[in-house]
Amino acid sequence: YDSNPGTVFCGGDGVSALCPCGNHGTSETGCANGSGVGVRLRGFGEVSVSADTFVLSAVNLVSSQPGLYFQGNNAVNSGNGNPFGDGLRCAGGGVRRLQIRFSNAGNGFPTSTTISVSAAGGVGAGQTKRYQLWYRNPGASSCLTGFNLTNGYEVAWTP
């Protein structure tokens, strides 16, 4: 069981790419949302297509809002992302929707996947996939678009 089996990329910290409204988050998070912080996406568990216990998890969301976990084949703009809403679109190419989850009212407003990520994403052994969470950010949204994204997270799947 690996507590962090992937690699963070496309942080909205203003170093690799600029956030759309100068709304930079902290290191290795997405661009800042209406609460003033970026949402951090990480993965946990076994990234094996035969024994998949892999879970995507995000913290620092805004309260009780929906978010869409999605998978892409590529790291957009060489892993720096492109402006999209209040954030950066980091994962693209052959995009697959994985699961919609609502942020929990708990500490840090977390959310996690509850599905088999490899099955939902049609993943094969030896493939590298990129993940992100696209979430609603109403009210005090930095660029007033009402949505934002996490950092990107890359995983190399094993048999």
mmCIF file of C-alpha atoms in Angstrom:
data_model
loop_
_atom_site.group_PDB
_atom_site.id
_atom_site.type_symbol
_atom_site.label_atom_id
_atom_site.label_comp_id
_atom_site.label_asym_id
_atom_site.label_seq_id
_atom_site.Cartn_x
_atom_site.Cartn_y
_atom_site.Cartn_z
ATOM 1 C CA TYR A 1 0.000 0.000 0.000
ATOM 2 C CA ASP A 2 1.535 3.281 -1.092
ATOM 3 C CA SER A 3 0.505 6.430 0.747
ATOM 4 C CA ASN A 4 1.366 8.658 -2.239
ATOM 5 C CA PRO A 5 1.913 6.553 -5.389
ATOM 6 C CA GLY A 6 1.836 9.373 -7.935
ATOM 7 C CA THR A 7 3.465 12.643 -8.854
ATOM 8 C CA VAL A 8 2.026 16.115 -8.383
ATOM 9 C CA PHE A 9 2.271 18.433 -11.405
ATOM 10 C CA CYS A 10 0.700 21.670 -12.590
ATOM 11 C CA GLY A 11 0.595 23.417 -9.233
ATOM 12 C CA GLY A 12 -1.254 26.720 -9.196
ATOM 13 C CA ASP A 13 1.491 28.383 -7.180
ATOM 14 C CA GLY A 14 2.537 30.878 -9.878
ATOM 15 C CA VAL A 15 5.878 29.135 -10.490
ATOM 16 C CA SER A 16 5.203 26.793 -13.413
ATOM 17 C CA ALA A 17 2.177 28.660 -14.763
ATOM 18 C CA LEU A 18 0.254 31.757 -13.783
ATOM 19 C CA CYS A 19 -3.261 31.392 -12.426
ATOM 20 C CA PRO A 20 -5.913 33.248 -14.450
ATOM 21 C CA CYS A 21 -6.540 36.109 -11.985
ATOM 22 C CA GLY A 22 -3.265 36.099 -10.089
ATOM 23 C CA ASN A 23 -5.052 33.821 -7.602
ATOM 24 C CA HIS A 24 -2.055 31.619 -6.862
ATOM 25 C CA GLY A 25 -2.392 28.809 -4.349
ATOM 26 C CA THR A 26 0.323 27.312 -2.204
ATOM 27 C CA SER A 27 2.948 24.854 -3.425
ATOM 28 C CA GLU A 28 1.523 21.750 -5.124
ATOM 29 C CA THR A 29 -2.130 22.825 -4.985
ATOM 30 C CA GLY A 30 -4.439 24.284 -7.563
ATOM 31 C CA CYS A 31 -5.094 28.006 -7.992
ATOM 32 C CA ALA A 32 -6.735 29.644 -4.966
ATOM 33 C CA ASN A 33 -10.504 29.343 -4.680
ATOM 34 C CA GLY A 34 -13.045 31.594 -2.950
ATOM 35 C CA SER A 35 -11.706 30.592 0.465
ATOM 36 C CA GLY A 36 -8.246 31.919 -0.483
ATOM 37 C CA VAL A 37 -6.440 28.565 -0.762
ATOM 38 C CA GLY A 38 -5.802 26.060 -3.532
ATOM 39 C CA VAL A 39 -7.282 22.572 -3.475
ATOM 40 C CA ARG A 40 -4.736 19.777 -3.079
ATOM 41 C CA LEU A 41 -5.283 16.511 -5.005
ATOM 42 C CA ARG A 42 -3.416 13.365 -3.940
ATOM 43 C CA GLY A 43 -3.757 9.633 -4.387
ATOM 44 C CA PHE A 44 -3.541 6.744 -1.955
ATOM 45 C CA GLY A 45 -3.532 2.971 -2.305
ATOM 46 C CA GLU A 46 -2.400 0.341 -4.778
ATOM 47 C CA VAL A 47 -2.156 1.501 -8.419
ATOM 48 C CA SER A 48 -2.508 -1.976 -9.840
ATOM 49 C CA VAL A 49 -5.213 -2.813 -12.389
ATOM 50 C CA SER A 50 -5.618 -6.285 -10.830
ATOM 51 C CA ALA A 51 -5.671 -5.133 -7.185
ATOM 52 C CA ASP A 52 -6.907 -1.553 -7.482
ATOM 53 C CA THR A 53 -7.346 0.136 -4.104
ATOM 54 C CA PHE A 54 -6.322 3.516 -5.493
ATOM 55 C CA VAL A 55 -8.319 6.493 -4.195
ATOM 56 C CA LEU A 56 -8.123 10.114 -5.319
ATOM 57 C CA SER A 57 -8.597 12.590 -2.488
ATOM 58 C CA ALA A 58 -8.902 16.391 -2.423
ATOM 59 C CA VAL A 59 -8.839 18.840 0.493
ATOM 60 C CA ASN A 60 -9.517 22.586 0.928
ATOM 61 C CA LEU A 61 -12.691 22.624 -1.148
ATOM 62 C CA VAL A 62 -15.552 24.990 -0.473
ATOM 63 C CA SER A 63 -18.423 23.580 1.594
ATOM 64 C CA SER A 64 -20.932 21.104 0.159
ATOM 65 C CA GLN A 65 -20.185 21.718 -3.515
ATOM 66 C CA PRO A 66 -19.946 19.117 -6.308
ATOM 67 C CA GLY A 67 -16.748 18.216 -8.064
ATOM 68 C CA LEU A 68 -15.966 15.940 -11.017
ATOM 69 C CA TYR A 69 -12.934 13.668 -10.811
ATOM 70 C CA PHE A 70 -11.597 13.084 -14.311
ATOM 71 C CA GLN A 71 -8.735 11.316 -16.057
ATOM 72 C CA GLY A 72 -6.672 12.352 -19.069
ATOM 73 C CA ASN A 73 -3.923 10.792 -21.136
ATOM 74 C CA ASN A 74 -1.781 13.916 -21.374
ATOM 75 C CA ALA A 75 -0.347 16.659 -19.218
ATOM 76 C CA VAL A 76 -1.693 19.838 -20.872
ATOM 77 C CA ASN A 77 0.843 22.462 -22.005
ATOM 78 C CA SER A 78 3.843 20.313 -21.053
ATOM 79 C CA GLY A 79 2.432 19.877 -17.554
ATOM 80 C CA ASN A 80 1.922 23.585 -16.875
ATOM 81 C CA GLY A 81 -1.794 23.626 -17.728
ATOM 82 C CA ASN A 82 -3.925 26.225 -19.483
ATOM 83 C CA PRO A 83 -6.226 28.803 -17.839
ATOM 84 C CA PHE A 84 -9.739 27.426 -17.357
ATOM 85 C CA GLY A 85 -12.256 29.092 -15.057
ATOM 86 C CA ASP A 86 -10.498 30.161 -11.866
ATOM 87 C CA GLY A 87 -7.810 27.515 -12.323
ATOM 88 C CA LEU A 88 -5.595 25.566 -14.682
ATOM 89 C CA ARG A 89 -6.675 22.634 -16.851
ATOM 90 C CA CYS A 90 -3.796 20.193 -16.388
ATOM 91 C CA ALA A 91 -5.115 16.806 -17.571
ATOM 92 C CA GLY A 92 -6.373 16.358 -21.124
ATOM 93 C CA GLY A 93 -6.519 14.149 -24.196
ATOM 94 C CA GLY A 94 -8.919 11.209 -24.119
ATOM 95 C CA VAL A 95 -10.651 12.639 -21.046
ATOM 96 C CA ARG A 96 -12.846 10.257 -19.054
ATOM 97 C CA ARG A 97 -15.256 11.309 -16.356
ATOM 98 C CA LEU A 98 -14.735 9.176 -13.279
ATOM 99 C CA GLN A 99 -17.047 10.275 -10.475
ATOM 100 C CA ILE A 100 -18.955 13.257 -9.095
ATOM 101 C CA ARG A 101 -18.509 13.787 -5.354
ATOM 102 C CA PHE A 102 -19.638 16.512 -2.966
ATOM 103 C CA SER A 103 -17.218 18.080 -0.515
ATOM 104 C CA ASN A 104 -17.738 17.016 3.058
ATOM 105 C CA ALA A 105 -18.486 19.600 5.743
ATOM 106 C CA GLY A 106 -15.533 18.253 7.764
ATOM 107 C CA ASN A 107 -12.174 19.830 8.467
ATOM 108 C CA GLY A 108 -10.660 21.037 5.189
ATOM 109 C CA PHE A 109 -13.836 20.152 3.252
ATOM 110 C CA PRO A 110 -12.439 16.888 1.823
ATOM 111 C CA THR A 111 -13.773 14.544 -0.833
ATOM 112 C CA SER A 112 -12.551 11.183 -2.154
ATOM 113 C CA THR A 113 -13.437 8.721 -4.890
ATOM 114 C CA THR A 114 -15.398 5.616 -3.904
ATOM 115 C CA ILE A 115 -15.095 3.682 -7.173
ATOM 116 C CA SER A 116 -12.454 1.548 -8.859
ATOM 117 C CA VAL A 117 -10.476 4.268 -10.622
ATOM 118 C CA SER A 118 -8.816 1.810 -13.029
ATOM 119 C CA ALA A 119 -12.161 0.249 -14.048
ATOM 120 C CA ALA A 120 -13.961 3.597 -14.446
ATOM 121 C CA GLY A 121 -11.023 4.978 -16.419
ATOM 122 C CA GLY A 122 -10.522 1.884 -18.598
ATOM 123 C CA VAL A 123 -6.879 1.782 -17.514
ATOM 124 C CA GLY A 124 -4.437 -0.851 -18.761
ATOM 125 C CA ALA A 125 -1.257 -2.037 -17.067
ATOM 126 C CA GLY A 126 1.752 0.060 -18.025
ATOM 127 C CA GLN A 127 -0.292 3.174 -18.807
ATOM 128 C CA THR A 128 0.361 6.563 -17.244
ATOM 129 C CA LYS A 129 -2.738 8.647 -16.545
ATOM 130 C CA ARG A 130 -3.283 12.177 -15.245
ATOM 131 C CA TYR A 131 -6.038 13.179 -12.836
ATOM 132 C CA GLN A 132 -7.785 16.335 -11.670
ATOM 133 C CA LEU A 133 -10.889 17.465 -9.816
ATOM 134 C CA TRP A 134 -13.035 20.155 -11.472
ATOM 135 C CA TYR A 135 -15.229 21.696 -8.773
ATOM 136 C CA ARG A 136 -17.854 24.387 -8.190
ATOM 137 C CA ASN A 137 -16.576 27.529 -6.493
ATOM 138 C CA PRO A 138 -19.573 29.865 -6.166
ATOM 139 C CA GLY A 139 -19.766 33.203 -4.410
ATOM 140 C CA ALA A 140 -16.320 34.681 -3.854
ATOM 141 C CA SER A 141 -14.794 32.967 -6.901
ATOM 142 C CA SER A 142 -11.521 34.707 -7.798
ATOM 143 C CA CYS A 143 -12.277 35.237 -11.505
ATOM 144 C CA LEU A 144 -16.065 35.115 -11.010
ATOM 145 C CA THR A 145 -16.447 32.006 -13.202
ATOM 146 C CA GLY A 146 -17.914 29.846 -10.423
ATOM 147 C CA PHE A 147 -15.528 26.909 -10.936
ATOM 148 C CA ASN A 148 -11.920 25.903 -10.340
ATOM 149 C CA LEU A 149 -9.590 22.891 -10.531
ATOM 150 C CA THR A 150 -7.051 21.130 -8.353
ATOM 151 C CA ASN A 151 -3.412 20.536 -9.195
ATOM 152 C CA GLY A 152 -2.708 17.646 -11.567
ATOM 153 C CA TYR A 153 -1.752 14.181 -10.297
ATOM 154 C CA GLU A 154 0.045 11.595 -12.458
ATOM 155 C CA VAL A 155 0.023 7.829 -11.866
ATOM 156 C CA ALA A 156 1.822 4.963 -13.644
ATOM 157 C CA TRP A 157 -0.416 1.871 -13.461
ATOM 158 C CA THR A 158 1.041 -1.603 -12.863
ATOM 159 C CA PRO A 159 -0.393 -5.058 -13.741
#
